[in-house]
mmCIF file of C-alpha atoms in Angstrom:
data_model
loop_
_atom_site.group_PDB
_atom_site.id
_atom_site.type_symbol
_atom_site.label_atom_id
_atom_site.label_comp_id
_atom_site.label_asym_id
_atom_site.label_seq_id
_atom_site.Cartn_x
_atom_site.Cartn_y
_atom_site.Cartn_z
ATOM 1 C CA MET A 87 -13.109 2.588 25.432
ATOM 2 C CA SER A 88 -16.571 4.260 26.477
ATOM 3 C CA SER A 89 -19.961 4.942 24.599
ATOM 4 C CA ARG A 90 -19.199 8.535 25.695
ATOM 5 C CA ASP A 91 -15.600 8.442 24.387
ATOM 6 C CA GLU A 92 -17.217 7.285 20.921
ATOM 7 C CA ARG A 93 -19.911 9.871 20.691
ATOM 8 C CA PHE A 94 -17.279 12.960 21.413
ATOM 9 C CA MET A 95 -14.776 11.363 19.024
ATOM 10 C CA GLN A 96 -17.507 11.089 16.189
ATOM 11 C CA ARG A 97 -18.129 14.837 16.516
ATOM 12 C CA ALA A 98 -14.457 15.569 16.419
ATOM 13 C CA LEU A 99 -14.413 13.743 13.015
ATOM 14 C CA GLU A 100 -17.445 15.392 11.809
ATOM 15 C CA LEU A 101 -15.825 18.847 12.641
ATOM 16 C CA ALA A 102 -12.626 17.447 10.937
ATOM 17 C CA ALA A 103 -14.511 16.779 7.860
ATOM 18 C CA ARG A 104 -15.338 20.541 7.392
ATOM 19 C CA GLY A 105 -11.734 21.139 6.248
ATOM 20 C CA GLY A 106 -12.666 19.580 3.142
ATOM 21 C CA ASN A 107 -9.599 19.753 0.362
ATOM 22 C CA ARG A 108 -8.249 23.264 2.209
ATOM 23 C CA THR A 109 -5.714 21.876 4.534
ATOM 24 C CA ALA A 110 -3.310 19.706 2.304
ATOM 25 C CA PRO A 111 -0.740 19.008 2.684
ATOM 26 C CA ASN A 112 -1.839 18.998 6.329
ATOM 27 C CA PRO A 113 -4.416 16.035 7.570
ATOM 28 C CA LEU A 114 -7.967 16.952 8.230
ATOM 29 C CA VAL A 115 -8.328 17.161 12.234
ATOM 30 C CA GLY A 116 -11.382 18.097 14.504
ATOM 31 C CA ALA A 117 -10.909 18.852 18.351
ATOM 32 C CA VAL A 118 -13.718 18.738 21.212
ATOM 33 C CA VAL A 119 -12.939 20.162 24.856
ATOM 34 C CA VAL A 120 -15.468 18.190 27.309
ATOM 35 C CA ARG A 121 -16.004 18.989 30.941
ATOM 36 C CA GLY A 122 -18.656 17.631 33.162
ATOM 37 C CA GLY A 123 -19.987 15.675 30.105
ATOM 38 C CA ARG A 124 -20.489 18.645 28.163
ATOM 39 C CA ILE A 125 -18.895 20.088 25.165
ATOM 40 C CA VAL A 126 -17.197 23.663 26.209
ATOM 41 C CA GLY A 127 -14.890 24.203 23.166
ATOM 42 C CA GLU A 128 -14.883 22.485 19.623
ATOM 43 C CA GLY A 129 -12.692 23.318 16.214
ATOM 44 C CA TRP A 130 -11.416 22.026 13.357
ATOM 45 C CA HIS A 131 -7.823 22.679 11.016
ATOM 46 C CA ARG A 132 -9.557 24.903 8.537
ATOM 47 C CA VAL A 133 -7.086 25.770 6.147
ATOM 48 C CA TYR A 134 -3.187 24.886 5.599
ATOM 49 C CA GLY A 135 -1.100 27.109 7.462
ATOM 50 C CA GLY A 136 -3.892 28.542 9.755
ATOM 51 C CA PRO A 137 -4.567 27.454 13.338
ATOM 52 C CA HIS A 138 -4.712 23.711 14.147
ATOM 53 C CA ALA A 139 -8.232 22.040 15.485
ATOM 54 C CA GLU A 140 -6.682 22.079 19.146
ATOM 55 C CA VAL A 141 -6.161 25.827 18.938
ATOM 56 C CA HIS A 142 -9.714 26.659 17.827
ATOM 57 C CA ALA A 143 -10.986 24.128 20.567
ATOM 58 C CA ILE A 144 -8.897 25.332 23.510
ATOM 59 C CA ARG A 145 -9.500 29.228 22.714
ATOM 60 C CA ALA A 146 -13.424 28.492 22.508
ATOM 61 C CA ALA A 147 -13.099 26.606 26.088
ATOM 62 C CA GLY A 148 -10.910 29.406 27.806
ATOM 63 C CA ALA A 149 -10.441 28.689 31.313
ATOM 64 C CA ARG A 150 -12.995 25.505 31.130
ATOM 65 C CA ALA A 151 -10.336 23.676 29.681
ATOM 66 C CA LYS A 152 -8.467 23.144 32.805
ATOM 67 C CA GLY A 153 -8.979 19.848 34.026
ATOM 68 C CA ALA A 154 -11.143 18.850 30.829
ATOM 69 C CA VAL A 155 -11.012 16.223 28.424
ATOM 70 C CA ILE A 156 -10.129 16.722 24.980
ATOM 71 C CA TYR A 157 -11.128 14.611 21.963
ATOM 72 C CA VAL A 158 -8.640 14.692 18.952
ATOM 73 C CA SER A 159 -8.956 12.595 15.539
ATOM 74 C CA LEU A 160 -5.376 12.932 15.168
ATOM 75 C CA GLU A 161 -2.237 12.800 17.352
ATOM 76 C CA PRO A 162 -1.445 16.655 18.406
ATOM 77 C CA CYS A 163 1.605 17.640 16.859
ATOM 78 C CA SER A 164 5.172 17.695 18.626
ATOM 79 C CA PRO A 165 7.806 20.409 18.115
ATOM 80 C CA HIS A 166 8.823 19.932 14.287
ATOM 81 C CA PRO A 167 9.722 22.745 11.633
ATOM 82 C CA LYS A 168 6.436 23.836 10.411
ATOM 83 C CA LYS A 169 4.099 26.900 10.289
ATOM 84 C CA THR A 170 2.404 26.673 13.361
ATOM 85 C CA PRO A 171 3.397 26.122 17.315
ATOM 86 C CA PRO A 172 3.269 22.569 18.773
ATOM 87 C CA CYS A 173 -0.184 21.882 20.085
ATOM 88 C CA THR A 174 1.383 19.443 22.781
ATOM 89 C CA ASP A 175 2.522 22.540 24.432
ATOM 90 C CA LEU A 176 -0.961 24.313 24.135
ATOM 91 C CA LEU A 177 -2.725 21.412 25.871
ATOM 92 C CA ALA A 178 -0.184 21.271 28.784
ATOM 93 C CA ARG A 179 -0.496 24.888 29.247
ATOM 94 C CA ALA A 180 -4.422 25.107 29.103
ATOM 95 C CA GLY A 181 -4.240 22.235 31.863
ATOM 96 C CA ILE A 182 -5.871 19.663 30.021
ATOM 97 C CA ALA A 183 -6.175 16.461 32.210
ATOM 98 C CA ARG A 184 -7.044 13.781 29.576
ATOM 99 C CA ALA A 185 -6.385 13.324 25.962
ATOM 100 C CA VAL A 186 -8.106 10.894 23.875
ATOM 101 C CA VAL A 187 -6.769 10.351 20.202
ATOM 102 C CA ALA A 188 -8.252 8.382 17.422
ATOM 103 C CA ILE A 189 -5.039 7.542 15.632
ATOM 104 C CA LYS A 190 -0.981 8.111 15.777
ATOM 105 C CA ASP A 191 0.306 10.468 13.398
ATOM 106 C CA PRO A 192 1.528 8.400 10.411
ATOM 107 C CA ASN A 193 4.495 10.938 9.544
ATOM 108 C CA PRO A 194 7.573 8.949 10.653
ATOM 109 C CA LEU A 195 9.175 12.433 11.787
ATOM 110 C CA VAL A 196 6.698 12.545 14.747
ATOM 111 C CA HIS A 197 4.567 9.306 14.892
ATOM 112 C CA GLY A 198 4.040 8.523 18.636
ATOM 113 C CA ARG A 199 6.119 11.648 19.797
ATOM 114 C CA GLY A 200 3.104 13.844 20.552
ATOM 115 C CA LEU A 201 1.589 11.167 22.747
ATOM 116 C CA MET A 202 5.010 10.754 24.600
ATOM 117 C CA LEU A 203 5.063 14.561 25.351
ATOM 118 C CA LEU A 204 1.437 14.573 26.683
ATOM 119 C CA ARG A 205 2.287 12.018 28.969
ATOM 120 C CA ARG A 206 5.321 13.436 30.204
ATOM 121 C CA ALA A 207 3.341 16.558 30.807
ATOM 122 C CA GLY A 208 0.772 14.710 33.247
ATOM 123 C CA ILE A 209 -1.870 14.191 30.698
ATOM 124 C CA LYS A 210 -3.888 10.776 30.858
ATOM 125 C CA VAL A 211 -3.660 9.601 27.055
ATOM 126 C CA THR A 212 -6.189 7.143 25.739
ATOM 127 C CA THR A 213 -5.806 6.424 21.946
ATOM 128 C CA GLY A 214 -7.649 3.855 19.102
ATOM 129 C CA VAL A 215 -11.114 5.514 19.808
ATOM 130 C CA CYS A 216 -12.901 5.312 16.380
ATOM 131 C CA ALA A 217 -9.488 4.537 14.689
ATOM 132 C CA ARG A 218 -11.196 3.016 11.535
ATOM 133 C CA GLU A 219 -13.261 6.121 10.971
ATOM 134 C CA ALA A 220 -10.482 8.418 11.366
ATOM 135 C CA ALA A 221 -7.884 6.371 9.329
ATOM 136 C CA GLU A 222 -10.713 6.507 6.433
ATOM 137 C CA LEU A 223 -11.044 10.060 6.847
ATOM 138 C CA ASN A 224 -7.163 10.937 6.566
ATOM 139 C CA ALA A 225 -6.504 7.927 4.014
ATOM 140 C CA PRO A 226 -4.822 10.635 1.559
ATOM 141 C CA PHE A 227 -2.559 11.965 4.193
ATOM 142 C CA ILE A 228 -1.586 8.455 5.785
ATOM 143 C CA LYS A 229 -0.803 6.881 2.290
ATOM 144 C CA VAL A 230 1.564 9.894 1.362
ATOM 145 C CA HIS A 231 3.443 9.454 4.584
ATOM 146 C CA THR A 232 3.397 5.592 4.507
ATOM 147 C CA ARG A 233 3.946 5.139 0.782
ATOM 148 C CA GLY A 234 4.817 8.265 -0.755
ATOM 149 C CA LEU A 235 2.074 8.080 -3.041
ATOM 150 C CA PRO A 236 -1.378 10.294 -3.113
ATOM 151 C CA TYR A 237 -4.745 8.721 -2.618
ATOM 152 C CA VAL A 238 -6.032 8.027 -6.337
ATOM 153 C CA ALA A 239 -9.741 7.580 -7.460
ATOM 154 C CA VAL A 240 -10.907 6.641 -11.079
ATOM 155 C CA LYS A 241 -14.319 7.867 -11.935
ATOM 156 C CA TRP A 242 -16.036 7.123 -15.482
ATOM 157 C CA ALA A 243 -19.780 6.870 -16.531
ATOM 158 C CA MET A 244 -20.616 4.429 -19.212
ATOM 159 C CA THR A 245 -23.828 2.810 -20.683
ATOM 160 C CA LEU A 246 -25.327 -0.399 -20.140
ATOM 161 C CA ASP A 247 -23.247 -1.920 -22.855
ATOM 162 C CA GLY A 248 -20.332 -0.671 -21.301
ATOM 163 C CA LYS A 249 -19.401 2.229 -23.521
ATOM 164 C CA ILE A 250 -18.106 5.425 -22.430
ATOM 165 C CA ALA A 251 -18.542 7.093 -26.126
ATOM 166 C CA THR A 252 -19.843 6.329 -29.575
ATOM 167 C CA ARG A 253 -18.218 5.311 -32.107
ATOM 168 C CA THR A 254 -17.581 8.868 -33.551
ATOM 169 C CA GLY A 255 -16.616 9.905 -29.769
ATOM 170 C CA ASP A 256 -19.563 11.689 -28.649
ATOM 171 C CA SER A 257 -19.965 11.475 -25.013
ATOM 172 C CA ARG A 258 -22.097 14.269 -24.165
ATOM 173 C CA TRP A 259 -23.990 13.216 -22.270
ATOM 174 C CA VAL A 260 -23.470 9.465 -20.774
ATOM 175 C CA SER A 261 -24.914 10.350 -17.560
ATOM 176 C CA SER A 262 -27.844 12.092 -16.211
ATOM 177 C CA GLU A 263 -27.509 15.705 -15.277
ATOM 178 C CA ARG A 264 -28.483 14.666 -11.495
ATOM 179 C CA SER A 265 -24.799 12.579 -11.609
ATOM 180 C CA ARG A 266 -23.098 15.325 -13.412
ATOM 181 C CA ALA A 267 -24.033 17.762 -10.407
ATOM 182 C CA TRP A 268 -23.216 14.896 -8.015
ATOM 183 C CA LEU A 269 -19.857 14.629 -9.725
ATOM 184 C CA HIS A 270 -18.942 18.284 -9.450
ATOM 185 C CA ARG A 271 -19.532 18.216 -5.942
ATOM 186 C CA TRP A 272 -17.231 15.181 -5.461
ATOM 187 C CA ARG A 273 -14.697 17.116 -7.416
ATOM 188 C CA ASP A 274 -14.853 19.623 -4.410
ATOM 189 C CA THR A 275 -13.020 16.962 -2.156
ATOM 190 C CA PHE A 276 -10.305 16.313 -4.265
ATOM 191 C CA HIS A 277 -6.734 18.236 -4.676
ATOM 192 C CA ALA A 278 -6.504 17.497 -8.261
ATOM 193 C CA ILE A 279 -8.115 16.237 -11.465
ATOM 194 C CA LEU A 280 -6.024 14.103 -13.772
ATOM 195 C CA VAL A 281 -6.657 13.342 -17.394
ATOM 196 C CA GLY A 282 -5.154 12.250 -20.492
ATOM 197 C CA SER A 283 -4.211 14.372 -23.508
ATOM 198 C CA GLY A 284 -6.818 12.348 -25.454
ATOM 199 C CA THR A 285 -9.623 13.540 -23.262
ATOM 200 C CA LEU A 286 -8.285 17.193 -23.376
ATOM 201 C CA LEU A 287 -8.112 17.304 -27.075
ATOM 202 C CA ARG A 288 -11.585 15.413 -27.693
ATOM 203 C CA ASP A 289 -13.403 17.454 -24.881
ATOM 204 C CA ASP A 290 -11.364 20.525 -24.034
ATOM 205 C CA PRO A 291 -12.720 20.216 -20.373
ATOM 206 C CA ARG A 292 -12.663 22.937 -17.804
ATOM 207 C CA LEU A 293 -12.544 20.586 -14.739
ATOM 208 C CA ARG A 294 -13.652 22.314 -11.936
ATOM 209 C CA GLY A 295 -15.548 21.429 -8.964
ATOM 210 C CA THR A 296 -18.781 23.061 -7.431
ATOM 211 C CA THR A 297 -17.139 25.476 -5.009
ATOM 212 C CA SER A 298 -13.325 24.827 -5.354
ATOM 213 C CA ARG A 299 -10.809 24.944 -8.467
ATOM 214 C CA PRO A 300 -8.959 21.851 -7.831
ATOM 215 C CA THR A 301 -5.411 21.513 -9.754
ATOM 216 C CA ARG A 302 -5.756 20.049 -13.333
ATOM 217 C CA ILE A 303 -3.210 17.495 -14.142
ATOM 218 C CA ILE A 304 -2.504 16.559 -18.166
ATOM 219 C CA LEU A 305 -0.593 13.642 -19.063
ATOM 220 C CA ASP A 306 0.668 14.674 -22.476
ATOM 221 C CA THR A 307 3.803 12.950 -23.377
ATOM 222 C CA THR A 308 4.653 15.285 -26.314
ATOM 223 C CA ALA A 309 3.004 18.291 -25.227
ATOM 224 C CA LYS A 310 0.319 18.418 -27.864
ATOM 225 C CA THR A 311 -2.104 20.430 -25.531
ATOM 226 C CA PRO A 312 -2.939 23.457 -27.483
ATOM 227 C CA ILE A 313 -2.213 26.799 -26.482
ATOM 228 C CA ASP A 314 -5.955 27.865 -26.766
ATOM 229 C CA ALA A 315 -7.593 24.845 -24.446
ATOM 230 C CA VAL A 316 -9.450 26.123 -21.969
ATOM 231 C CA VAL A 317 -7.078 24.536 -19.188
ATOM 232 C CA VAL A 318 -4.275 26.963 -20.684
ATOM 233 C CA ARG A 319 -6.457 29.783 -20.974
ATOM 234 C CA THR A 320 -7.501 29.805 -17.594
ATOM 235 C CA ALA A 321 -4.033 28.356 -16.047
ATOM 236 C CA ARG A 322 -3.669 31.779 -13.947
ATOM 237 C CA GLU A 323 -7.116 31.234 -12.400
ATOM 238 C CA GLN A 324 -7.059 27.624 -11.766
ATOM 239 C CA PRO A 325 -3.476 25.603 -10.932
ATOM 240 C CA THR A 326 -2.586 23.319 -14.147
ATOM 241 C CA ILE A 327 0.268 21.006 -14.567
ATOM 242 C CA LEU A 328 1.517 19.449 -17.851
ATOM 243 C CA ALA A 329 3.249 16.416 -17.254
ATOM 244 C CA VAL A 330 5.322 15.614 -20.361
ATOM 245 C CA ALA A 331 8.208 13.355 -21.304
ATOM 246 C CA PRO A 332 11.747 14.561 -22.276
ATOM 247 C CA GLY A 333 12.381 15.912 -25.430
ATOM 248 C CA ALA A 334 9.125 17.745 -25.817
ATOM 249 C CA SER A 335 9.085 20.602 -28.046
ATOM 250 C CA GLU A 336 10.987 23.638 -26.027
ATOM 251 C CA ALA A 337 9.166 26.279 -28.075
ATOM 252 C CA ARG A 338 5.678 24.888 -27.158
ATOM 253 C CA LEU A 339 6.761 24.563 -23.502
ATOM 254 C CA ARG A 340 7.776 27.896 -23.531
ATOM 255 C CA ARG A 341 4.389 29.163 -24.610
ATOM 256 C CA LEU A 342 2.765 26.982 -22.093
ATOM 257 C CA ARG A 343 4.746 28.110 -19.260
ATOM 258 C CA ASN A 344 4.263 31.970 -20.426
ATOM 259 C CA ALA A 345 0.435 31.042 -20.129
ATOM 260 C CA GLY A 346 1.040 29.880 -16.554
ATOM 261 C CA VAL A 347 1.031 26.182 -17.036
ATOM 262 C CA GLN A 348 3.383 24.493 -14.585
ATOM 263 C CA ILE A 349 5.312 22.070 -16.284
ATOM 264 C CA LEU A 350 6.518 18.508 -14.876
ATOM 265 C CA GLU A 351 9.041 17.045 -17.136
ATOM 266 C CA LEU A 352 9.574 13.182 -16.537
ATOM 267 C CA ASP A 353 9.120 9.739 -17.953
ATOM 268 C CA VAL A 354 5.191 10.098 -18.318
ATOM 269 C CA ARG A 355 5.020 6.442 -18.849
ATOM 270 C CA ASP A 356 6.431 5.400 -15.252
ATOM 271 C CA LEU A 357 2.863 6.463 -13.621
ATOM 272 C CA ARG A 358 4.380 5.760 -10.283
ATOM 273 C CA LEU A 359 7.192 8.145 -10.547
ATOM 274 C CA VAL A 360 4.474 10.630 -11.739
ATOM 275 C CA PHE A 361 2.196 10.159 -8.938
ATOM 276 C CA GLU A 362 5.376 10.206 -6.396
ATOM 277 C CA ALA A 363 5.935 13.762 -8.055
ATOM 278 C CA LEU A 364 2.467 15.037 -7.653
ATOM 279 C CA ALA A 365 2.445 13.895 -3.969
ATOM 280 C CA GLY A 366 5.682 16.012 -3.703
ATOM 281 C CA GLU A 367 3.729 18.855 -4.926
ATOM 282 C CA GLY A 368 1.457 18.579 -2.125
ATOM 283 C CA LEU A 369 -1.453 16.735 -4.137
ATOM 284 C CA HIS A 370 -2.558 14.019 -1.888
ATOM 285 C CA LYS A 371 -5.887 12.981 -3.196
ATOM 286 C CA ILE A 372 -6.516 12.851 -7.413
ATOM 287 C CA LEU A 373 -9.224 11.960 -9.251
ATOM 288 C CA VAL A 374 -8.661 10.279 -12.397
ATOM 289 C CA GLU A 375 -10.918 11.053 -15.294
ATOM 290 C CA GLY A 376 -9.218 10.086 -18.233
ATOM 291 C CA GLY A 377 -10.214 7.891 -21.302
ATOM 292 C CA GLY A 378 -10.084 4.370 -21.478
ATOM 293 C CA GLU A 379 -6.257 4.100 -21.964
ATOM 294 C CA VAL A 380 -5.238 6.178 -18.966
ATOM 295 C CA HIS A 381 -7.715 4.274 -16.923
ATOM 296 C CA ALA A 382 -6.052 1.025 -17.807
ATOM 297 C CA SER A 383 -2.753 2.703 -17.021
ATOM 298 C CA VAL A 384 -3.259 3.677 -13.559
ATOM 299 C CA LEU A 385 -5.424 0.459 -12.711
ATOM 300 C CA GLN A 386 -2.697 -1.944 -13.992
ATOM 301 C CA GLU A 387 -0.159 -0.305 -11.562
ATOM 302 C CA ALA A 388 -0.280 -2.381 -8.472
ATOM 303 C CA GLY A 389 -1.453 -0.102 -5.233
ATOM 304 C CA LEU A 390 -1.893 2.832 -7.276
ATOM 305 C CA VAL A 391 -5.627 3.261 -7.104
ATOM 306 C CA ASP A 392 -7.619 3.104 -4.093
ATOM 307 C CA GLU A 393 -11.027 3.918 -4.999
ATOM 308 C CA ALA A 394 -13.250 3.406 -8.207
ATOM 309 C CA CYS A 395 -16.693 5.401 -8.845
ATOM 310 C CA VAL A 396 -18.564 4.178 -11.916
ATOM 311 C CA PHE A 397 -21.966 5.760 -13.034
ATOM 312 C CA ILE A 398 -24.020 3.324 -15.426
ATOM 313 C CA ALA A 399 -26.516 4.834 -17.261
ATOM 314 C CA PRO A 400 -29.634 2.948 -19.129
ATOM 315 C CA LYS A 401 -28.599 3.607 -22.333
ATOM 316 C CA ILE A 402 -27.366 1.159 -25.177
ATOM 317 C CA ILE A 403 -25.410 2.342 -28.137
ATOM 318 C CA GLY A 404 -23.155 -0.593 -29.294
ATOM 319 C CA GLY A 405 -20.417 -0.435 -31.685
ATOM 320 C CA ARG A 406 -17.284 -2.582 -31.930
ATOM 321 C CA THR A 407 -15.004 0.705 -32.060
ATOM 322 C CA ALA A 408 -16.909 2.718 -29.371
ATOM 323 C CA LYS A 409 -14.595 3.463 -26.417
ATOM 324 C CA THR A 410 -14.853 1.538 -23.306
ATOM 325 C CA PRO A 411 -13.911 2.794 -19.693
ATOM 326 C CA VAL A 412 -10.570 0.415 -19.486
ATOM 327 C CA GLU A 413 -8.920 -0.621 -22.602
ATOM 328 C CA GLY A 414 -5.230 -1.634 -23.078
ATOM 329 C CA ASP A 415 -4.579 -5.404 -23.495
ATOM 330 C CA GLY A 416 -6.783 -6.272 -20.499
ATOM 331 C CA LEU A 417 -6.090 -9.556 -18.329
ATOM 332 C CA ALA A 418 -5.970 -12.991 -19.608
ATOM 333 C CA ALA A 419 -7.635 -14.737 -16.705
ATOM 334 C CA MET A 420 -10.835 -13.685 -14.572
ATOM 335 C CA ALA A 421 -9.215 -15.084 -11.732
ATOM 336 C CA ASP A 422 -6.652 -11.951 -11.803
ATOM 337 C CA ALA A 423 -9.413 -9.316 -12.226
ATOM 338 C CA LEU A 424 -9.344 -6.417 -9.809
ATOM 339 C CA ARG A 425 -12.073 -6.782 -7.144
ATOM 340 C CA LEU A 426 -13.837 -3.818 -5.242
ATOM 341 C CA GLU A 427 -14.301 -4.099 -1.413
ATOM 342 C CA ALA A 428 -16.519 -2.105 0.645
ATOM 343 C CA VAL A 429 -18.873 -1.819 -2.349
ATOM 344 C CA SER A 430 -22.111 0.578 -2.208
ATOM 345 C CA ILE A 431 -24.485 0.495 -4.645
ATOM 346 C CA ASP A 432 -27.033 3.762 -5.015
ATOM 347 C CA ARG A 433 -29.250 5.707 -7.379
ATOM 348 C CA SER A 434 -28.543 9.045 -9.129
ATOM 349 C CA GLY A 435 -31.736 9.769 -10.858
ATOM 350 C CA ASP A 436 -31.835 6.774 -13.626
ATOM 351 C CA ASP A 437 -28.213 6.077 -13.304
ATOM 352 C CA VAL A 438 -26.521 3.387 -10.926
ATOM 353 C CA VAL A 439 -23.628 4.282 -9.067
ATOM 354 C CA ILE A 440 -21.298 1.693 -8.021
ATOM 355 C CA ARG A 441 -18.479 2.788 -5.570
ATOM 356 C CA GLY A 442 -15.808 0.562 -3.679
ATOM 357 C CA ARG A 443 -12.218 0.387 -2.731
ATOM 358 C CA LEU A 444 -9.569 -1.556 -4.935
ATOM 359 C CA GLY A 445 -7.998 -4.236 -2.441
ATOM 360 C CA GLN A 446 -4.165 -3.706 -2.357
#
């Protein structure tokens, strides 16, 4: 692996990230065509169903692709039932001499097959360049194809004494305006936002990003969601899924369906089952912004949550009945505490933001 390979692969990763949340259920992919040490074409997968990164890059390079090196952040696709033609054939026809690939496709149906076809076509293949960064970028895609579950992050804002609302339920606002603006931008990177029925009934949230409208998921065992809730009234503008348990009122469910709400009927207490079903809906990256009970439920399910983001505001409100961010029964021993890895600590106005990955 050369520093040149790393430099051009970093560019491919930068391009891949531009796909945001618009490529799901496809991965984020960037490609760079290099000839004579210079970039002659580049591209990224922009939207699901649209041309792949390699297509954009080869088109931009034109005749200069012959004898060139292509850097791709994920293994080029091979023949497989899909919306777009295989990129392996495209690279061979374009006369690419060498392909540098960050990571293999985690999909077991095609894993390693694209690399094999490139080699058969006489293209020299190098793998593993910037593999860690590429895996982090496509963590949701990898988790779905290796474990059948979406990538899940939990987020909450709390006071210095660990409260998310006062004893009366007032939570507007715990965090600063700057932190709330950052959260809206972060929401743009997710396919869906999940809350519990308690949060919905208390706050009647809209659950939008800055530029996107991620799918809204409500965990609502008995379908208590009011027909005049914001998420119901805007269900035809922004996808909304209500996860309910069998036996919920059919009349209520019919009214919600007529308003444009998608009903997911299953055992809502089995969160692994719920998240598997959501992954099957193409929702590969989900932000959980529920209350303390929802947070406790998802966190106690091993391997479900991948990331936590906590805003701590310099405020103290007290109150033994004031809500906390993670409720439930809790753990009996400190040795069993969930620990964050790769922790980052930043400032957002007067707030402190702690982010980290949960060790699996």
